[in-house]
Coordinates of N, CA, C and O in Angstrom, one line a residue:
M98 N 74.8 126.1 -71.9 CA 74.3 126.8 -70.7 C 75.3 125.4 -69.3 O 74.7 124.2 -69.4
R99 N 76.0 126.0 -68.7 CA 76.6 125.3 -67.7 C 75.7 125.7 -66.3 O 75.5 126.6 -66.0
T100 N 75.6 124.4 -65.6 CA 75.0 124.7 -64.5 C 75.9 124.7 -62.9 O 76.3 123.4 -63.2
R101 N 75.5 125.1 -62.3 CA 76.8 124.6 -60.8 C 75.8 125.0 -60.0 O 75.0 125.6 -60.0
I102 N 76.3 124.4 -58.9 CA 75.9 124.4 -57.6 C 77.0 124.7 -56.3 O 77.9 124.1 -56.6
L103 N 76.6 126.4 -56.2 CA 78.1 126.8 -55.0 C 77.8 126.6 -53.7 O 76.0 126.8 -53.4
S104 N 78.1 125.8 -52.9 CA 77.5 125.1 -51.5 C 78.7 125.5 -50.5 O 79.4 125.2 -50.5
V105 N 78.2 126.1 -49.5 CA 78.8 126.4 -48.3 C 78.8 125.1 -47.6 O 77.6 124.5 -47.0
G106 N 80.0 124.8 -47.5 CA 79.9 123.1 -46.6 C 80.9 122.3 -47.4 O 80.3 122.1 -48.3
E107 N 81.6 121.6 -46.5 CA 82.3 120.3 -47.2 C 81.8 119.0 -46.5 O 81.1 119.1 -45.8
R108 N 82.0 118.1 -47.3 CA 81.9 116.6 -46.8 C 80.2 116.0 -46.4 O 80.1 116.0 -45.2
M109 N 80.0 115.9 -47.5 CA 78.4 115.3 -47.6 C 78.1 114.0 -46.9 O 79.2 113.5 -46.9
P110 N 77.4 113.7 -46.0 CA 77.0 112.5 -44.9 C 77.2 111.3 -46.3 O 76.5 112.1 -47.4
A111 N 77.2 110.2 -46.2 CA 77.3 109.3 -47.2 C 76.1 109.2 -47.8 O 75.8 108.7 -49.2
W112 N 74.9 109.3 -47.4 CA 73.5 109.1 -47.5 C 73.4 110.3 -48.7 O 72.4 110.0 -49.4
V113 N 73.5 111.8 -48.4 CA 73.4 113.0 -48.7 C 74.2 112.6 -50.3 O 73.6 112.6 -51.8
A114 N 75.5 112.2 -50.3 CA 76.3 112.1 -51.4 C 75.8 111.1 -52.4 O 75.8 111.3 -53.4
D115 N 75.2 110.1 -51.9 CA 74.5 108.9 -52.6 C 73.6 109.4 -53.3 O 73.5 109.1 -54.7
G116 N 72.6 110.2 -52.8 CA 71.5 110.5 -53.5 C 71.5 111.7 -54.3 O 71.1 111.8 -55.3
Y117 N 72.4 112.5 -53.9 CA 73.2 113.6 -54.7 C 73.8 112.9 -56.2 O 73.4 113.2 -57.0
A118 N 74.8 111.8 -56.0 CA 75.2 111.5 -57.2 C 73.9 110.8 -58.1 O 73.9 110.3 -59.3
E119 N 72.9 110.1 -57.5 CA 72.2 109.1 -58.2 C 71.3 110.4 -59.0 O 70.9 110.3 -60.1
Y120 N 70.9 111.6 -58.3 CA 70.4 112.6 -59.2 C 71.1 113.3 -60.4 O 70.4 114.0 -61.3
E121 N 72.5 113.5 -59.8 CA 73.2 113.9 -60.7 C 73.6 113.1 -62.3 O 73.6 113.5 -63.4
K122 N 73.7 112.1 -61.9 CA 73.7 111.0 -62.9 C 72.5 110.8 -63.8 O 72.5 110.8 -64.8
R123 N 71.2 110.9 -63.4 CA 69.8 110.8 -64.1 C 69.6 112.3 -65.0 O 69.2 112.2 -66.0
L124 N 70.3 113.6 -64.5 CA 70.4 114.6 -65.0 C 71.4 114.9 -66.2 O 71.0 115.5 -66.8
S125 N 72.4 113.8 -66.2 CA 73.5 114.0 -66.8 C 73.3 114.5 -68.6 O 74.0 115.1 -69.1
R126 N 72.2 114.0 -68.7 CA 71.7 114.2 -70.1 C 70.9 115.2 -70.5 O 71.2 116.0 -71.6
D127 N 70.5 115.8 -69.6 CA 69.5 116.7 -69.7 C 70.3 118.2 -69.2 O 70.0 119.1 -69.6
L128 N 70.6 118.3 -68.0 CA 71.4 119.3 -67.4 C 72.4 119.1 -67.0 O 72.6 118.1 -65.7
K129 N 73.9 119.3 -67.4 CA 75.0 118.7 -66.3 C 75.3 119.7 -65.3 O 75.6 120.9 -65.4
L130 N 75.5 119.2 -64.3 CA 75.6 120.0 -63.1 C 77.4 119.4 -62.5 O 77.8 118.8 -62.7
E131 N 77.6 120.9 -61.8 CA 79.0 121.2 -61.5 C 79.2 121.6 -60.2 O 77.9 122.7 -59.7
L132 N 79.2 120.8 -58.7 CA 79.0 120.8 -57.6 C 80.4 121.2 -57.1 O 81.5 120.8 -57.1
I133 N 80.2 123.2 -56.3 CA 81.6 123.3 -55.7 C 81.2 123.7 -54.3 O 80.2 124.6 -54.5
E134 N 82.1 123.1 -53.7 CA 82.0 123.3 -52.2 C 83.0 124.5 -51.9 O 84.1 124.4 -52.4
I135 N 82.5 125.3 -51.4 CA 82.8 126.5 -50.1 C 83.1 126.2 -48.9 O 82.0 125.9 -48.3
P136 N 84.1 126.5 -48.2 CA 84.7 125.8 -47.1 C 83.9 126.9 -46.2 O 83.7 128.0 -46.3
L137 N 83.2 126.3 -45.3 CA 83.0 127.2 -44.0 C 83.9 128.1 -43.7 O 84.8 128.1 -43.3
G138 N 83.2 129.4 -43.1 CA 84.0 130.6 -42.6 C 84.4 129.6 -41.3 O 83.4 129.2 -40.6
G139 N 85.4 130.3 -40.1 CA 85.8 130.1 -39.2 C 84.9 130.3 -38.6 O 84.4 131.5 -38.3
R140 N 84.3 129.4 -37.6 CA 83.5 129.4 -36.3 C 83.8 128.5 -34.9 O 84.9 127.9 -35.0
G141 N 83.5 129.5 -33.8 CA 83.9 128.5 -32.8 C 84.2 129.7 -31.4 O 83.4 130.7 -31.7
K142 N 84.7 129.3 -30.3 CA 84.7 130.0 -29.4 C 85.4 131.5 -29.6 O 86.4 131.3 -30.3
G143 N 85.1 132.5 -29.3 CA 85.8 133.5 -29.6 C 85.8 134.0 -30.7 O 86.3 135.1 -31.4
R144 N 84.7 133.5 -31.8 CA 85.0 134.0 -33.6 C 83.7 134.7 -33.5 O 82.7 134.3 -32.9
D145 N 83.8 135.9 -34.2 CA 82.9 136.4 -34.7 C 81.7 136.0 -35.6 O 82.3 135.4 -37.1
P146 N 80.6 135.2 -35.5 CA 80.0 134.6 -36.8 C 79.5 135.6 -37.9 O 79.8 135.1 -39.2
A147 N 79.7 136.8 -37.6 CA 79.5 137.6 -38.9 C 80.6 137.7 -39.8 O 80.5 137.8 -41.0
R148 N 81.6 137.4 -39.1 CA 82.8 137.3 -39.9 C 83.0 136.3 -40.8 O 83.1 136.1 -41.7
A149 N 82.6 134.8 -40.2 CA 82.3 133.8 -41.3 C 81.4 133.7 -41.9 O 81.8 133.3 -43.1
I150 N 80.5 134.2 -42.0 CA 79.4 134.5 -42.7 C 80.0 135.3 -44.0 O 80.1 135.1 -45.3
A151 N 80.9 136.5 -43.6 CA 81.4 137.4 -44.6 C 82.5 136.8 -45.0 O 82.6 137.2 -46.6
E152 N 83.3 136.0 -44.9 CA 84.6 135.3 -45.0 C 83.8 134.0 -46.3 O 84.2 134.1 -47.3
E153 N 82.6 133.7 -45.8 CA 81.8 132.6 -47.0 C 81.6 133.3 -48.1 O 81.2 132.9 -49.4
G154 N 80.8 134.5 -47.9 CA 80.3 135.6 -48.6 C 81.2 135.9 -49.7 O 80.9 135.7 -51.2
A155 N 82.5 136.3 -49.2 CA 83.4 136.7 -50.4 C 83.8 135.5 -51.2 O 84.1 135.5 -52.6
A156 N 84.0 134.2 -50.6 CA 84.5 133.0 -51.6 C 83.5 132.5 -52.4 O 83.8 132.4 -53.8
V157 N 82.1 132.6 -52.0 CA 81.0 132.7 -52.8 C 81.1 133.6 -54.5 O 81.0 132.9 -55.3
L158 N 81.0 134.8 -53.7 CA 81.4 135.5 -55.0 C 82.3 135.6 -55.7 O 82.2 135.7 -57.3
A159 N 83.4 134.9 -55.3 CA 84.6 135.2 -56.2 C 84.5 134.0 -57.1 O 85.1 133.5 -58.1
A160 N 83.4 132.6 -56.9 CA 83.3 131.6 -58.0 C 82.0 131.9 -58.3 O 82.2 130.6 -58.9
I161 N 81.4 132.8 -58.5 CA 80.6 133.1 -59.2 C 81.2 133.5 -61.2 O 81.7 134.5 -60.7
P162 N 80.9 132.9 -61.8 CA 81.1 133.2 -63.4 C 80.4 134.2 -63.7 O 79.4 134.9 -63.4
R163 N 81.4 135.2 -64.3 CA 80.9 136.5 -65.1 C 79.5 136.3 -65.6 O 79.7 135.4 -66.5
D164 N 78.9 137.1 -65.7 CA 77.7 136.6 -66.7 C 76.4 135.7 -66.2 O 75.8 135.5 -67.0
A165 N 76.9 135.3 -65.0 CA 75.7 134.2 -65.0 C 74.7 134.7 -64.5 O 74.4 135.4 -63.7
H166 N 73.6 133.7 -64.5 CA 72.4 134.0 -63.8 C 72.6 133.4 -62.7 O 72.6 132.1 -62.3
V167 N 72.1 133.9 -61.6 CA 72.5 133.7 -60.0 C 71.0 133.3 -59.6 O 70.4 134.4 -59.3
V168 N 70.8 132.3 -58.6 CA 69.5 132.1 -58.1 C 70.2 131.4 -56.5 O 70.7 130.4 -56.5
A169 N 69.9 132.4 -55.6 CA 70.1 131.8 -54.5 C 69.0 131.1 -53.5 O 67.9 131.8 -53.4
L170 N 69.2 130.5 -52.9 CA 68.3 129.6 -51.9 C 67.7 130.0 -50.9 O 69.2 130.5 -50.2
D171 N 66.9 131.0 -50.3 CA 66.8 131.6 -49.5 C 65.4 131.5 -48.9 O 64.4 131.7 -49.6
G172 N 65.7 130.9 -47.5 CA 64.4 131.1 -46.6 C 63.3 132.2 -47.0 O 61.8 132.2 -47.1
R173 N 63.7 133.2 -47.5 CA 63.0 134.9 -47.6 C 62.6 134.9 -49.2 O 62.3 135.7 -49.9
G174 N 63.1 133.9 -50.3 CA 62.7 133.9 -51.6 C 61.0 133.8 -51.9 O 60.4 133.5 -51.3
K175 N 60.9 133.8 -53.1 CA 59.7 133.3 -53.6 C 59.8 131.9 -53.9 O 60.6 131.1 -54.1
A176 N 58.6 131.2 -53.4 CA 58.7 129.8 -53.1 C 57.6 129.1 -54.6 O 57.1 130.0 -55.3
W177 N 58.5 128.7 -55.4 CA 58.0 127.8 -56.5 C 57.7 126.3 -56.5 O 57.9 125.2 -55.6
S178 N 56.4 125.9 -57.2 CA 56.1 124.7 -57.0 C 56.9 123.8 -58.3 O 57.7 124.6 -58.8
S179 N 56.5 122.6 -58.4 CA 57.8 121.6 -59.1 C 57.4 122.4 -60.5 O 58.4 122.5 -61.6
E180 N 56.2 122.9 -61.2 CA 55.7 123.5 -62.2 C 56.5 124.3 -62.6 O 56.7 124.7 -63.4
D181 N 55.8 125.2 -61.6 CA 56.8 127.0 -61.5 C 58.5 126.6 -62.1 O 59.1 127.3 -62.8
L182 N 59.1 125.6 -61.1 CA 60.2 125.3 -61.4 C 60.9 125.4 -62.7 O 61.5 125.7 -63.5
A183 N 59.9 124.3 -63.5 CA 60.2 123.6 -64.8 C 60.0 124.9 -65.8 O 60.8 124.8 -66.7
Q184 N 59.1 125.7 -65.4 CA 59.0 127.1 -66.3 C 60.2 127.8 -66.5 O 60.7 128.2 -67.3
Q185 N 60.9 127.8 -64.9 CA 62.0 128.7 -65.0 C 63.1 128.0 -65.8 O 63.8 128.6 -66.6
L186 N 63.6 126.9 -65.3 CA 64.4 125.6 -66.2 C 64.3 126.2 -67.8 O 65.2 126.6 -68.7
A187 N 63.0 126.1 -68.2 CA 62.8 126.2 -69.8 C 63.1 127.6 -70.1 O 63.7 127.8 -71.2
H188 N 63.1 128.9 -69.2 CA 63.2 130.1 -69.4 C 64.8 130.2 -69.3 O 65.2 130.9 -70.3
W189 N 65.6 129.8 -68.4 CA 67.0 129.7 -68.6 C 67.8 129.2 -69.1 O 68.4 129.8 -70.2
R190 N 67.0 127.9 -69.7 CA 67.8 127.4 -70.9 C 67.5 128.4 -72.3 O 68.7 128.5 -73.1
M191 N 66.5 129.1 -72.3 CA 66.5 129.9 -73.8 C 67.4 131.0 -73.8 O 67.7 131.5 -74.7
A192 N 67.3 131.7 -72.2 CA 68.4 132.4 -72.3 C 69.6 132.0 -72.5 O 70.7 133.2 -72.8
G193 N 70.3 130.9 -72.4 CA 71.3 130.4 -72.9 C 72.7 131.0 -71.8 O 74.0 130.9 -71.8
R194 N 72.5 131.6 -70.6 CA 73.1 131.7 -69.8 C 73.9 131.1 -68.7 O 73.1 130.1 -68.6
D195 N 74.8 131.0 -68.5 CA 75.3 129.9 -67.3 C 74.4 130.2 -65.8 O 73.9 131.2 -66.2
L196 N 74.4 128.9 -65.5 CA 72.8 129.0 -64.0 C 74.0 128.8 -63.0 O 74.5 127.7 -62.9
V197 N 73.8 129.5 -62.0 CA 74.4 129.1 -60.7 C 73.2 128.9 -59.6 O 72.5 130.0 -59.2
F198 N 73.3 128.3 -58.6 CA 72.1 127.8 -57.6 C 73.5 128.2 -56.2 O 74.1 127.6 -56.4
L199 N 72.9 128.6 -55.4 CA 73.9 129.5 -54.3 C 73.0 128.7 -53.0 O 71.8 129.0 -52.9
I200 N 73.8 127.8 -52.1 CA 73.6 127.2 -50.9 C 74.1 127.6 -50.2 O 75.5 127.5 -50.1
G201 N 73.4 128.7 -48.8 CA 74.3 129.1 -47.6 C 74.9 128.2 -46.7 O 74.1 127.0 -47.1
G202 N 75.7 128.5 -45.9 CA 76.1 128.0 -44.6 C 75.2 127.7 -43.5 O 73.5 128.2 -43.6
P203 N 75.7 127.5 -42.5 CA 74.4 127.4 -41.6 C 73.9 128.5 -40.9 O 72.7 128.5 -40.2
D204 N 74.3 129.6 -41.2 CA 73.7 131.3 -41.3 C 73.3 132.2 -42.2 O 73.2 133.1 -42.1
G205 N 73.4 131.0 -43.0 CA 72.6 131.8 -44.2 C 73.8 132.2 -45.2 O 74.8 132.6 -45.1
H206 N 73.0 133.4 -46.3 CA 73.9 134.0 -47.0 C 74.6 135.4 -46.6 O 73.6 136.0 -46.0
A207 N 75.3 135.8 -46.8 CA 75.9 137.4 -46.5 C 75.1 138.3 -47.4 O 74.6 137.8 -48.2
A208 N 75.0 139.2 -47.1 CA 73.7 140.4 -47.8 C 74.4 140.5 -49.1 O 73.8 140.8 -49.9
E209 N 75.9 140.5 -49.2 CA 76.4 140.7 -51.0 C 76.2 139.8 -51.9 O 76.0 140.0 -52.6
V210 N 76.1 138.5 -50.9 CA 75.7 137.2 -52.1 C 74.3 137.7 -52.2 O 73.7 137.5 -53.7
L211 N 73.4 137.9 -51.3 CA 72.1 138.0 -52.1 C 71.6 139.2 -52.9 O 70.8 139.1 -53.7
A212 N 72.3 140.5 -52.4 CA 72.3 141.4 -53.5 C 73.0 141.1 -55.2 O 72.1 141.5 -55.9
R213 N 73.8 140.1 -55.3 CA 74.0 139.5 -56.4 C 73.2 138.5 -56.9 O 73.3 138.6 -58.2
A214 N 72.4 137.9 -56.4 CA 71.5 136.9 -56.9 C 70.7 137.5 -57.9 O 69.8 139.0 -57.4
D215 N 70.3 137.3 -59.1 CA 69.2 137.7 -60.0 C 67.8 137.2 -59.2 O 66.9 137.8 -59.8
Q216 N 67.4 135.9 -58.4 CA 66.4 135.7 -58.1 C 66.5 135.0 -56.8 O 67.7 134.5 -56.3
R217 N 65.8 134.9 -55.7 CA 65.8 133.9 -54.9 C 64.5 133.1 -54.2 O 63.6 133.2 -55.0
W218 N 65.1 131.9 -54.0 CA 64.3 130.7 -54.5 C 64.4 130.0 -52.7 O 65.2 129.8 -52.0
S219 N 62.9 129.9 -52.4 CA 62.5 129.9 -50.8 C 62.0 127.8 -51.4 O 61.2 127.6 -52.1
L220 N 62.6 127.4 -50.3 CA 61.9 125.7 -50.7 C 61.0 125.6 -49.7 O 60.7 124.6 -49.5
G221 N 60.6 126.6 -49.0 CA 59.4 126.9 -48.1 C 60.0 127.2 -46.8 O 61.0 127.7 -46.7
P222 N 58.8 126.9 -45.7 CA 59.4 127.7 -44.6 C 59.5 126.8 -43.3 O 60.3 127.2 -42.5
L223 N 60.2 125.5 -43.7 CA 60.9 124.7 -43.0 C 62.2 125.1 -43.3 O 63.0 126.1 -44.1
T224 N 62.8 124.9 -41.8 CA 64.6 125.2 -41.8 C 65.2 123.9 -42.0 O 64.6 122.7 -41.6
L225 N 65.9 123.7 -43.3 CA 66.5 122.5 -43.6 C 68.3 122.9 -43.4 O 68.5 123.5 -43.4
P226 N 68.7 121.4 -43.1 CA 70.3 121.4 -43.1 C 70.8 121.7 -44.3 O 70.6 121.2 -45.2
H227 N 71.4 122.6 -44.6 CA 72.4 123.3 -45.7 C 73.0 121.7 -46.7 O 72.7 121.6 -48.1
M228 N 73.1 120.6 -45.9 CA 73.6 119.7 -46.9 C 72.1 118.8 -47.7 O 72.2 118.9 -48.3
L229 N 71.2 119.1 -46.6 CA 69.9 118.3 -47.3 C 69.5 119.0 -48.1 O 68.9 118.8 -49.0
V230 N 69.7 120.3 -47.9 CA 69.3 121.1 -49.2 C 70.0 120.5 -50.5 O 69.2 120.9 -51.6
R231 N 71.2 120.6 -50.4 CA 71.5 119.9 -52.0 C 70.8 118.7 -52.6 O 70.5 118.9 -53.8
L232 N 70.5 118.1 -51.7 CA 69.4 116.9 -52.3 C 68.2 117.5 -52.5 O 67.9 116.8 -53.5
V233 N 67.6 118.1 -51.9 CA 66.5 118.5 -52.4 C 66.4 119.2 -53.6 O 65.8 119.3 -54.4
L234 N 67.7 120.0 -53.5 CA 67.8 120.8 -55.0 C 68.0 120.0 -56.3 O 67.1 120.4 -57.2
V235 N 69.1 118.7 -56.0 CA 69.0 118.1 -57.7 C 67.8 117.3 -57.6 O 67.7 117.1 -58.8
E236 N 67.2 117.0 -56.6 CA 65.9 115.9 -57.0 C 65.0 117.0 -57.9 O 64.2 116.7 -58.5
Q237 N 64.7 118.1 -57.2 CA 63.6 119.2 -57.9 C 64.2 119.9 -59.2 O 63.3 119.7 -60.1
L238 N 65.5 119.7 -59.2 CA 66.1 120.2 -60.8 C 65.9 118.7 -61.6 O 65.4 119.2 -63.0
Y239 N 65.9 117.8 -61.3 CA 65.5 116.7 -61.9 C 64.4 116.6 -62.3 O 63.5 116.4 -63.6
R240 N 63.4 116.7 -61.2 CA 61.5 116.5 -61.9 C 61.4 117.9 -62.7 O 60.6 117.6 -63.4
A241 N 61.9 119.0 -62.1 CA 62.0 120.2 -63.4 C 62.2 119.7 -65.0 O 61.7 119.9 -65.8
A242 N 63.4 119.0 -65.1 CA 63.9 118.7 -66.2 C 63.2 117.4 -67.0 O 62.5 117.4 -68.2
T243 N 62.8 116.7 -66.0 CA 61.5 115.6 -66.5 C 60.0 116.4 -67.0 O 59.4 115.8 -67.9
I244 N 59.6 117.5 -66.2 CA 58.5 117.7 -66.6 C 58.7 118.9 -68.4 O 57.8 118.6 -69.1
V245 N 59.9 119.4 -68.4 CA 60.1 120.1 -69.7 C 60.2 119.1 -70.6 O 59.7 119.6 -71.7
A246 N 60.5 118.0 -70.4 CA 60.8 116.9 -71.3 C 59.5 115.7 -71.7 O 59.7 115.2 -72.4
G247 N 58.8 116.1 -70.9 CA 57.2 115.6 -71.2 C 57.4 114.2 -70.5 O 56.7 113.0 -70.5
H248 N 58.6 113.7 -69.4 CA 58.7 112.1 -68.8 C 57.7 112.2 -67.5 O 57.5 113.1 -67.2
P249 N 57.3 110.9 -67.7 CA 56.2 110.8 -66.3 C 56.6 110.7 -65.1 O 55.9 110.4 -64.3
Y250 N 58.4 110.9 -64.7 CA 58.6 111.4 -63.3 C 57.6 111.7 -62.1 O 57.2 111.4 -61.3
H251 N 57.1 113.1 -63.1 CA 56.6 113.8 -62.2 C 54.9 113.5 -62.4 O 54.3 113.4 -63.2
R252 N 53.8 113.0 -61.3 CA 52.9 112.7 -61.2 C 51.7 113.9 -60.9 O 52.0 114.2 -59.1
A253 N 51.4 115.0 -61.3 CA 50.4 115.9 -60.7 C 48.9 115.7 -61.2 O 48.6 115.3 -62.2

């Protein structure tokens, strides 16, 4: 099972890149991750935000491998506990399909992207910067993998 994170936006701040790299390294035995950055759609004076979202959505859809199981991070999705995520991870592994997590840009996902998603996952009611979501996502994937493996990282 290949696991990808498709994230709209490039050039993570150093503290996010460092944290992401640390958890990616920890996960390397249990869950190999590939981060694919999708450029932001054009924004600015005189630009239509809907057009930027559509550009991002088209690029995200083009980057999703065929037959992959897609999980969109979306504030209107279902909230999972760490234990719920561990159960999901075990289920996804058993299914054997490639797994893709989608992180939208500053204005969220295009409607077509949400329609393509097999699941929508909410990290909670807080609004988080999309760069920070990368770090939260990879830490939670590490936590879920340790729960599945019976490792003591997670203290519940």
